[in-house]
Short mmCIF file of C-alpha atoms and ligand atoms in Angstrom, two decimals:
data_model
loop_
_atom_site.label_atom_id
_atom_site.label_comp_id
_atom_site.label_asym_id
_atom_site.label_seq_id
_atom_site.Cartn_x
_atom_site.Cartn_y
_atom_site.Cartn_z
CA UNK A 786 -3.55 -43.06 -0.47
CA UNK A 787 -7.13 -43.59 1.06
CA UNK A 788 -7.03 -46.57 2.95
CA UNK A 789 -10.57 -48.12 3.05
CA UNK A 790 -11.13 -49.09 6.75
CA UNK A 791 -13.98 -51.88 8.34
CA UNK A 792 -16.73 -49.19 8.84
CA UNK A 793 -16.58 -47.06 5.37
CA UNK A 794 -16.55 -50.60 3.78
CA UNK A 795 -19.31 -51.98 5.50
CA UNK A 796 -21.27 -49.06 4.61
CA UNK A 797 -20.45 -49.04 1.22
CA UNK A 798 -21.33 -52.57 1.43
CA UNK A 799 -24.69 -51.64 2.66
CA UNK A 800 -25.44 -49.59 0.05
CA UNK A 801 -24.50 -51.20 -2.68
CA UNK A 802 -24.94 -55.20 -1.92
CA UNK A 803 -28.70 -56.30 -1.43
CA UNK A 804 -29.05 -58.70 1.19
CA UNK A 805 -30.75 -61.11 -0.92
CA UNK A 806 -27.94 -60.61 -3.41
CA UNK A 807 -25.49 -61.20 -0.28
CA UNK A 808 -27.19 -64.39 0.84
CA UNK A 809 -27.44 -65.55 -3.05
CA UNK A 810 -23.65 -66.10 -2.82
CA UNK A 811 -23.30 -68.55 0.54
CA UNK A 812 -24.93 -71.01 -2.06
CA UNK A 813 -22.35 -72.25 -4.07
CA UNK A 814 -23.95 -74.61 -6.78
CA UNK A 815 -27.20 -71.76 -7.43
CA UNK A 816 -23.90 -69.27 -7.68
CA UNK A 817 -22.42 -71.00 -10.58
CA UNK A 818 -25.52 -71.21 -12.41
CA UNK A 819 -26.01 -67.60 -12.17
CA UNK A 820 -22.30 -66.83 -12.98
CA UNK A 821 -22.63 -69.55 -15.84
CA UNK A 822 -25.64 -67.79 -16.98
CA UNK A 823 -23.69 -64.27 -17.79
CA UNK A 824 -21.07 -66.48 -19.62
CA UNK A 825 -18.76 -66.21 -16.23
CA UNK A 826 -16.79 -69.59 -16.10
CA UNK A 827 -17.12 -71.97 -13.42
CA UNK A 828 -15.70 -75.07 -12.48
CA UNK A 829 -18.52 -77.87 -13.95
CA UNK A 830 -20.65 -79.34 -11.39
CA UNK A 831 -20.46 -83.35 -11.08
CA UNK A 832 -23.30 -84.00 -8.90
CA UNK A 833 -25.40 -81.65 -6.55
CA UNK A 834 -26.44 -84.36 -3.59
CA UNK A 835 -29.03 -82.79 -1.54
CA UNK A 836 -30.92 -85.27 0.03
CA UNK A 837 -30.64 -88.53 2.21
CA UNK A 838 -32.60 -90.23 -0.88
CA UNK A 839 -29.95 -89.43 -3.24
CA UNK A 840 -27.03 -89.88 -1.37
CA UNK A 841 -28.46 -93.91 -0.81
CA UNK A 842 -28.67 -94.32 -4.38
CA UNK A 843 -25.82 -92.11 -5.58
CA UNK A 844 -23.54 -93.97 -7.66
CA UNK A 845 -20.09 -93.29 -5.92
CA UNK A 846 -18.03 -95.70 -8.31
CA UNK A 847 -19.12 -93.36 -11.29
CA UNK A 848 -16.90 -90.56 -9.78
CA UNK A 849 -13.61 -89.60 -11.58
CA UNK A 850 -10.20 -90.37 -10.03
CA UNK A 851 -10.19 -86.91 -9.32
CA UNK A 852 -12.79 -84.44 -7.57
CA UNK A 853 -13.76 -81.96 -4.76
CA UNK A 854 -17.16 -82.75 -2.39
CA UNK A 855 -17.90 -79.90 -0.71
CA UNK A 856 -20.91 -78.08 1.63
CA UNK A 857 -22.73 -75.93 -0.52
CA UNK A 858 -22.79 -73.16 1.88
CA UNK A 859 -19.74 -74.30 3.10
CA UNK A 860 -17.02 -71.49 4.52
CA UNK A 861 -13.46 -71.21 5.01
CA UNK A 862 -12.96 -74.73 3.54
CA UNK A 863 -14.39 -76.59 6.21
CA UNK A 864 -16.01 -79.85 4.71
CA UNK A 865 -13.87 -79.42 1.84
CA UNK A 866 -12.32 -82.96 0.46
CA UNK A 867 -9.58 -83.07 -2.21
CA UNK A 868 -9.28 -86.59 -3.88
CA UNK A 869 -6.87 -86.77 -6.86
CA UNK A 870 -6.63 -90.86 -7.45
CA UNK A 871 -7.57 -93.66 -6.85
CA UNK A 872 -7.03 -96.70 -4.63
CA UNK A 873 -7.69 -100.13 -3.63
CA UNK A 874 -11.38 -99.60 -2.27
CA UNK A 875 -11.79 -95.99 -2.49
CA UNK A 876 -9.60 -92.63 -3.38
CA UNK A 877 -6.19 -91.13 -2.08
CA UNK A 878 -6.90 -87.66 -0.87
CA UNK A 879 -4.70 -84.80 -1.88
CA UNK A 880 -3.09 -85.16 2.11
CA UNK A 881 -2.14 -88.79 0.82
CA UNK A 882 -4.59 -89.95 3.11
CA UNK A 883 -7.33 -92.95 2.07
CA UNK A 884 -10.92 -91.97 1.42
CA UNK A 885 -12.85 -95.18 1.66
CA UNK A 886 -16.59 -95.39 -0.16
CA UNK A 887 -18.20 -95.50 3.36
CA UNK A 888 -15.70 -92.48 4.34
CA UNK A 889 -17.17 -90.93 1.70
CA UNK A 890 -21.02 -91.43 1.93
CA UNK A 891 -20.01 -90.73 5.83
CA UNK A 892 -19.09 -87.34 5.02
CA UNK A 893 -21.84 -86.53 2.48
CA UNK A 894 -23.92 -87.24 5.54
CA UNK A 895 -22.46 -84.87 7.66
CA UNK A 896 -22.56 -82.79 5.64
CA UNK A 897 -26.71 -83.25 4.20
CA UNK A 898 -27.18 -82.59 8.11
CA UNK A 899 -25.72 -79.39 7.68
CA UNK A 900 -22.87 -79.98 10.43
CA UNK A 901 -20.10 -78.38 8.02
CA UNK A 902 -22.23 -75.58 6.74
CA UNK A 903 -22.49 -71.56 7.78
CA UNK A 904 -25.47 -69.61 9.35
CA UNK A 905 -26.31 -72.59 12.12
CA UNK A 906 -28.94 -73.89 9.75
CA UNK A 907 -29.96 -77.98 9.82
CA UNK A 908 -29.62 -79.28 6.19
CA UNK A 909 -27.24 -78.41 3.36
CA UNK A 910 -26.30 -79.90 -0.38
CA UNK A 911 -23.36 -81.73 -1.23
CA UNK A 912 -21.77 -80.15 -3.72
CA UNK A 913 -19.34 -82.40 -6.49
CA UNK A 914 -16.64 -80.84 -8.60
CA UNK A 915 -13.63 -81.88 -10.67
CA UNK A 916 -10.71 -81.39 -8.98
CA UNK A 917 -8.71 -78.22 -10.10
CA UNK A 918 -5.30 -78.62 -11.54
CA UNK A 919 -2.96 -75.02 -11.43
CA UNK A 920 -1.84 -74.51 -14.84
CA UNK A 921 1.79 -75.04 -15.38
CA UNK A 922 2.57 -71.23 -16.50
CA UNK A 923 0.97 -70.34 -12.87
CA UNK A 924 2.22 -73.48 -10.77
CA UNK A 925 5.94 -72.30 -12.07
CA UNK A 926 5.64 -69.82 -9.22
CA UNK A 927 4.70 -72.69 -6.72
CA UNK A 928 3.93 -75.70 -7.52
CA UNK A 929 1.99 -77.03 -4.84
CA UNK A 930 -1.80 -76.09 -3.41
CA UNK A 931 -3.68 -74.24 -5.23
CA UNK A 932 -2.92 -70.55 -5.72
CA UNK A 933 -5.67 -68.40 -6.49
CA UNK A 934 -6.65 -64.22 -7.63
CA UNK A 935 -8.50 -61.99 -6.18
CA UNK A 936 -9.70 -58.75 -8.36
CA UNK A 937 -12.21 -56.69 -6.03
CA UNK A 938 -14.72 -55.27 -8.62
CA UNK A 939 -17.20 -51.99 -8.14
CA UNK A 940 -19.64 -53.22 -10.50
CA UNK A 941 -17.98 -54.17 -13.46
CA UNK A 942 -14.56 -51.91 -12.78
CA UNK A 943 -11.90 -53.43 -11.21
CA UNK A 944 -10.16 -51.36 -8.64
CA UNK A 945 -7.42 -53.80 -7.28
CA UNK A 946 -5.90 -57.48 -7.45
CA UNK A 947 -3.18 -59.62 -5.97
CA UNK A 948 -2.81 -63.11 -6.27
CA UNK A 949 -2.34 -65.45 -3.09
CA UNK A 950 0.62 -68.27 -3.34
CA UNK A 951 0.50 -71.12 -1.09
CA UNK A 952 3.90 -71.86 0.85
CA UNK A 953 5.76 -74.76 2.45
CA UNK A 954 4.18 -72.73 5.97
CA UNK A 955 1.07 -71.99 5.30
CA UNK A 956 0.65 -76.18 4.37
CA UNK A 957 -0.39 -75.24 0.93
CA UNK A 958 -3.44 -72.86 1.60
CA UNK A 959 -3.63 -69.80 -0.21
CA UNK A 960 -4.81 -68.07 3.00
CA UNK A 961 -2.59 -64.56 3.84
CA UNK A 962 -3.56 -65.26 7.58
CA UNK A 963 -1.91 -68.91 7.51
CA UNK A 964 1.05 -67.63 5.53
CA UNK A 965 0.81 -67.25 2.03
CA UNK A 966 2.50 -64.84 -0.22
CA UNK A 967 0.19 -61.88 -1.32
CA UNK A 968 1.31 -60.30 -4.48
CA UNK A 969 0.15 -57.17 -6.07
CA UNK A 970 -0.73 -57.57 -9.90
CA UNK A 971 -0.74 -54.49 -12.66
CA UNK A 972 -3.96 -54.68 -14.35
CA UNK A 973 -2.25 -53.77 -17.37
CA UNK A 974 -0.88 -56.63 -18.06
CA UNK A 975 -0.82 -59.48 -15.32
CA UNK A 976 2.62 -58.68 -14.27
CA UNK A 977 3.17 -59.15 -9.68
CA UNK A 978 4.90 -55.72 -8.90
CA UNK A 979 4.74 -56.41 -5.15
CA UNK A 980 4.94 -58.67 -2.62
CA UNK A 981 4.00 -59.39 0.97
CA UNK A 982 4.65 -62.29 3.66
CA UNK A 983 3.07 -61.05 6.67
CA UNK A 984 3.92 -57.35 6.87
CA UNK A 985 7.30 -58.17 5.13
CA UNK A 986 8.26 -57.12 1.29
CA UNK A 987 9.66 -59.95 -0.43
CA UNK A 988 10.91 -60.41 -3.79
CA UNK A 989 11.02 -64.13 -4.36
CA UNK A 990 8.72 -66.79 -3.24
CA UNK A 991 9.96 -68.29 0.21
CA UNK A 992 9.69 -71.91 -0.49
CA UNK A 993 10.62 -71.98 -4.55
CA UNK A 994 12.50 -68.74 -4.65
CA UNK A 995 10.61 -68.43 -7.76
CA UNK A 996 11.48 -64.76 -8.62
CA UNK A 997 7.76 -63.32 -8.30
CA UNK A 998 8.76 -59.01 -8.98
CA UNK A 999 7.99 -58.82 -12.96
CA UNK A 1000 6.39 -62.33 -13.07
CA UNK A 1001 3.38 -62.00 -15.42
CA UNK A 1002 0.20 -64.57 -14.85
CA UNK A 1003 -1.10 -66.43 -17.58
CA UNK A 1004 -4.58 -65.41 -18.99
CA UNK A 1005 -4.50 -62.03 -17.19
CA UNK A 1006 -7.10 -60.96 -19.74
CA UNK A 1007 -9.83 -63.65 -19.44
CA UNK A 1008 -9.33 -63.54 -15.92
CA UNK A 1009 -10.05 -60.03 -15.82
CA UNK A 1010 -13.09 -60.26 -17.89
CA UNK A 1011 -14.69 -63.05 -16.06
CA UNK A 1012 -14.48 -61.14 -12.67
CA UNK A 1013 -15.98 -58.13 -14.23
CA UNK A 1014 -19.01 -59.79 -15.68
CA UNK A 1015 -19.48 -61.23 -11.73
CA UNK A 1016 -20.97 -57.90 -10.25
CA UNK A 1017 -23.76 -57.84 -12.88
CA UNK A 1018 -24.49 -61.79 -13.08
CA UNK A 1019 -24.84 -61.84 -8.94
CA UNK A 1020 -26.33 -57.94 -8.06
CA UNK A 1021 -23.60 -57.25 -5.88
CA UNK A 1022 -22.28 -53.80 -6.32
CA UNK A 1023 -18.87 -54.05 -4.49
CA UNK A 1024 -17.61 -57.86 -5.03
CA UNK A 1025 -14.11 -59.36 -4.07
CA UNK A 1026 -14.43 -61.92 -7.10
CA UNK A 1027 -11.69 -65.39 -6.09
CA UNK A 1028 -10.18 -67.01 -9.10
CA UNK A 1029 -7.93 -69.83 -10.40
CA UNK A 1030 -6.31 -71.12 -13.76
CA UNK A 1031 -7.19 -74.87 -13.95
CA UNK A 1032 -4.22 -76.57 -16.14
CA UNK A 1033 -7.29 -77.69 -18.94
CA UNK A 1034 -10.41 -75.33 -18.41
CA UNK A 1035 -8.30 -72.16 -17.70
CA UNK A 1036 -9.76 -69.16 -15.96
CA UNK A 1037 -12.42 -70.19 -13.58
CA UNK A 1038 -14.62 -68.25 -10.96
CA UNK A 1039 -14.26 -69.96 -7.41
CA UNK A 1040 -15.96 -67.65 -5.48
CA UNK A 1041 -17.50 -64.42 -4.97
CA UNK A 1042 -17.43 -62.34 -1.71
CA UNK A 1043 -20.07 -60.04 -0.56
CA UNK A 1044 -17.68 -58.55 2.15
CA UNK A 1045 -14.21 -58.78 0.48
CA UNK A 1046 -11.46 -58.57 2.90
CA UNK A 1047 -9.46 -55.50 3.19
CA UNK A 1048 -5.57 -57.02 3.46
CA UNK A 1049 -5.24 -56.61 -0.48
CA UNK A 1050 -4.34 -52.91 0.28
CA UNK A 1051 -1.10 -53.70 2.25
CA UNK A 1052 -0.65 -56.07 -0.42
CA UNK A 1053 -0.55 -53.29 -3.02
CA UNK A 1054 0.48 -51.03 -0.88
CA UNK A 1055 -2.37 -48.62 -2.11
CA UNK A 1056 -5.90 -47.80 -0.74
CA UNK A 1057 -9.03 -48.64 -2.51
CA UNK A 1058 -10.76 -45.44 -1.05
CA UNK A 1059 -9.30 -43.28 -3.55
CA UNK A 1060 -10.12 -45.79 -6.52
CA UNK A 1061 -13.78 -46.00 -5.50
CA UNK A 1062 -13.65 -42.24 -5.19
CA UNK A 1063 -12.60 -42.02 -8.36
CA UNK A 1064 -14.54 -44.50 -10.24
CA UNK A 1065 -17.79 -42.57 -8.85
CA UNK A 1066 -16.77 -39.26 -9.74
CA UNK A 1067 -16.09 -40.72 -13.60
CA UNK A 1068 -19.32 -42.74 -13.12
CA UNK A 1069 -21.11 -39.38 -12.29
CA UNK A 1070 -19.49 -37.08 -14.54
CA UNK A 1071 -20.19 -39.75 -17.82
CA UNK A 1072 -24.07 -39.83 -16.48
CA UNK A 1073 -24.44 -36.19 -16.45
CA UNK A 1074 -22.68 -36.20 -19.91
CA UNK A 1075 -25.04 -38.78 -21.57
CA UNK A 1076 -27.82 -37.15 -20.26
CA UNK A 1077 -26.84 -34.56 -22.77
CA UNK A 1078 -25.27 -35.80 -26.08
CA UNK A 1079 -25.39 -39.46 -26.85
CA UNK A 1080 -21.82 -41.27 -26.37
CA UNK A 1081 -19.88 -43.89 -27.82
CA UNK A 1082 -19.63 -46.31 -25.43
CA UNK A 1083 -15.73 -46.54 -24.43
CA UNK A 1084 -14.31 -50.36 -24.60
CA UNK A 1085 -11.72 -49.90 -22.42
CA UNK A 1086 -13.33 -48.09 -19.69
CA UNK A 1087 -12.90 -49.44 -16.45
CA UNK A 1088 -10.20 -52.38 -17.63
CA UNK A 1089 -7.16 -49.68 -16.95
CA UNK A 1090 -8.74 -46.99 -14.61
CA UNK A 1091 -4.95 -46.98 -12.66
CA UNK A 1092 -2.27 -47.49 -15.23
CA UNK A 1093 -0.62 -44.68 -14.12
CA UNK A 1094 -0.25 -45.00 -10.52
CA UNK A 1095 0.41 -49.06 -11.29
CA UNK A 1096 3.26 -48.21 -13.40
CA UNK A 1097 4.85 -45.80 -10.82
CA UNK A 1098 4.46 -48.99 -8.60
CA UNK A 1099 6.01 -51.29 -10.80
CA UNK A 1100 8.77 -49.18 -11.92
CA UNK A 1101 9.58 -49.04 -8.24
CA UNK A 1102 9.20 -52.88 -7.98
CA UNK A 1103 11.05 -53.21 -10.73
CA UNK A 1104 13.92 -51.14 -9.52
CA UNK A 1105 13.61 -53.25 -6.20
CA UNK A 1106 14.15 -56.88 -7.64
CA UNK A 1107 17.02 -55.50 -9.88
CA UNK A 1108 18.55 -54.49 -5.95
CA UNK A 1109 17.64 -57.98 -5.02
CA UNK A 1110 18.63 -59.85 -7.45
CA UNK A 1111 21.92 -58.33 -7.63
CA UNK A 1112 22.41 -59.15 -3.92
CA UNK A 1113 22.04 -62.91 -4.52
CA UNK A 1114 23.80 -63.77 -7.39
CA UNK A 1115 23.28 -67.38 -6.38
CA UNK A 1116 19.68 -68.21 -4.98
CA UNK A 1117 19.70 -70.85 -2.40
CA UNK A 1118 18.47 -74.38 -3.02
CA UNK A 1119 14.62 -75.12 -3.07
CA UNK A 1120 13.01 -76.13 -0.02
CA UNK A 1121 11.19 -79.18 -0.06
N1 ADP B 209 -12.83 -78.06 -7.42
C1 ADP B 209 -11.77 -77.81 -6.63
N2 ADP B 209 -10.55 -78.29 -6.96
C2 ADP B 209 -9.48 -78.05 -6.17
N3 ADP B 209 -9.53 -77.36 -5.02
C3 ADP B 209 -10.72 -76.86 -4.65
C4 ADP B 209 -11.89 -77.06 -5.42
N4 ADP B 209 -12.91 -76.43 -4.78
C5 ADP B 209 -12.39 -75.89 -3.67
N5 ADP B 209 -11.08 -76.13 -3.57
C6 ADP B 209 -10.16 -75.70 -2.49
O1 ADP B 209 -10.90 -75.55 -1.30
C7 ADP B 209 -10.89 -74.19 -0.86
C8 ADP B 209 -12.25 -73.80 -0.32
O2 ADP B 209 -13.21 -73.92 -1.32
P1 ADP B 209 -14.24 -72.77 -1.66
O3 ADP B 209 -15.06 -73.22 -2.81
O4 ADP B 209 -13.52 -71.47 -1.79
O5 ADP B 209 -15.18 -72.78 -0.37
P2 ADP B 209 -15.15 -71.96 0.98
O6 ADP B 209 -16.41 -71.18 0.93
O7 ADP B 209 -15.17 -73.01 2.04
O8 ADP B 209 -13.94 -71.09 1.01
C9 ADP B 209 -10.49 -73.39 -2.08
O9 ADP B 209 -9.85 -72.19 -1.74
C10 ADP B 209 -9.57 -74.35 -2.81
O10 ADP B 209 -8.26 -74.30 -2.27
MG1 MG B 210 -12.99 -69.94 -0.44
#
């Protein structure tokens, strides 16, 4: 197993990310319509506020009972605001606290002058969205925050995904470093064959005890699909594509990383070296080929380049829960 460290990915990165392509994605709203544009689905805009013009005549009562404002080259959440109803003079925020109208404008403000956005910069956009509901066949695994999928993609092959559950600890965030479970997923057929919490294995989800080993996601195709078409629709050769099943729109495209992390490999327990090695020897080999005869263009290449070494995996995962789940007979109650 190749692990793919910092520097080999950062030169890969170099080679095959443009810069312009790499700064395309810190904009969120131009992002979507790109993605939109290559039939990649995205979570509808509401409003795109980008000046102090709009935002004074910006009708705020218009806004559903539910939404996300965000910076459009926001990062790391900062500036982001979750509102899912509303109250007497304003909304309730997803934290139960009040979001007054004048809270509100306050914050679009803030965040016009660029105070919540990346790259220093003195102006950004406010960016509007309907808030995203988990679908019930994924929120069965944990029904609170918003758990999301990551598939990193070279070009349009995907070489490895895990999905990222939100826990009682990590205060709903589907972030591995404030602790979330990261689960390996068979791109066969959506089904988690491993699971991490830190650097431990685990088997069920710490705060449901949700069984996760064998657990298949809804909509694994689609979701598949829409992160390979991301590559092409952004001109980013190596993309770490972020994804979540809204409970009425389905499979939508978050975001898409120019510099994916590098955790999902202790998440699969598997190195992505060897999978980009491999893709670009096939990639090589089928250009030499159709330089010669012409081809029939192959379907399925690229949706199951590892089904072999993922059903090793699984098997083993499999094997693992049965150990598990034999051990406790009776799962302890759920945590609040
Ligand atoms: N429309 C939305 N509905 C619900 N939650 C959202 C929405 N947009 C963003 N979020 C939450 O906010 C987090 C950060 O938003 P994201 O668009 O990924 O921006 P950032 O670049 O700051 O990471 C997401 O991981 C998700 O949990
Ligand atoms: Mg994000």
């Amino acid at each position: 197993m190749t692990i793919l460290g910092m520097n080999r990915r950062n030169a890969l990165i170099a080679r095959l990310n443009p810069r312009e392509a790499i700064k395309g994605v810190n904009q969120k709203f131009e992002t979507k319509e790109r993605l939109a544009a290559s039939g990649v689905p995205v979570p509808p805009t509401l409003a795109l506020i980008a000046s102090e013009t709009e935002a004074a005549t910006f009708d705020y009562a218009r806004l559903p009972d539910a939404f996300a404002i965000k910076p459009n080259r926001g990062r790391r959440g900062e500036g982001v605001i979750l509102v899912d109803g509303r109250v007497e003079g304003g909304w309730r925020k997803l934290n139960g606290e009040v979001l007054t109208e004048r809270m509100l404008r306050a914050h679009v403000t803030r965040i016009l002058a660029g105070e919540l956005s990346l790259e220093g910069g003195n102006s950004d956009a406010a960016l509007i969205e309907p808030l995203i509901r988990t679908h019930p066949d994924f929120a069965r695994l944990v029904p609170f925050g918003l758990p999301d999928i990551r598939i990193i993609c070279l070009g349009d092959v995907p070489l490895m995904a895990m999905t990222r559950l939100p826990t009682v600890e990590s205060g709903g965030r589907a972030n591995l470093h404030q602790g979330a479970v990261g689960a390996a997923i068979d791109f066969r057929d959506g089904a988690i064959f491993r699971a991490v919490l830190g650097q431990d294995e685990v088997f069920d989800h710490p705060s449901t005890n949700a069984a996760l080993i064998g657990a298949v996601l809804p909509f694994w195709r689609e979701t598949v699909d829409a992160a390979r078409r991301c590559s092409g629709a952004l001109g980013l050769g190596y993309v770490g594509v972020d994804l979540v099943i809204d409970a009425t729109r389905g499979v939508q495209v978050l975001e898409c990383n120019a510099y994916p992390g590098l955790e999902i490999q202790n998440v699969n327990a598997a190195g992505l070296g060897a999978r980009i090695e491999l893709v670009q020897r096939q990639q090589r080999a089928k250009a030499r080929k159709t330089r010669g005869t012409r081809q029939a263009p192959d379907s399925l290449a690229g949706l199951r380049p590892f089904g072999s070494a993922g059903t090793v995996l699984r098997d083993v995962g499999r094997e693992m829960a049965g150990r598990v789940a034999g051990a406790l007979a009776i799962p302890a109650p759920l945590a609040a």
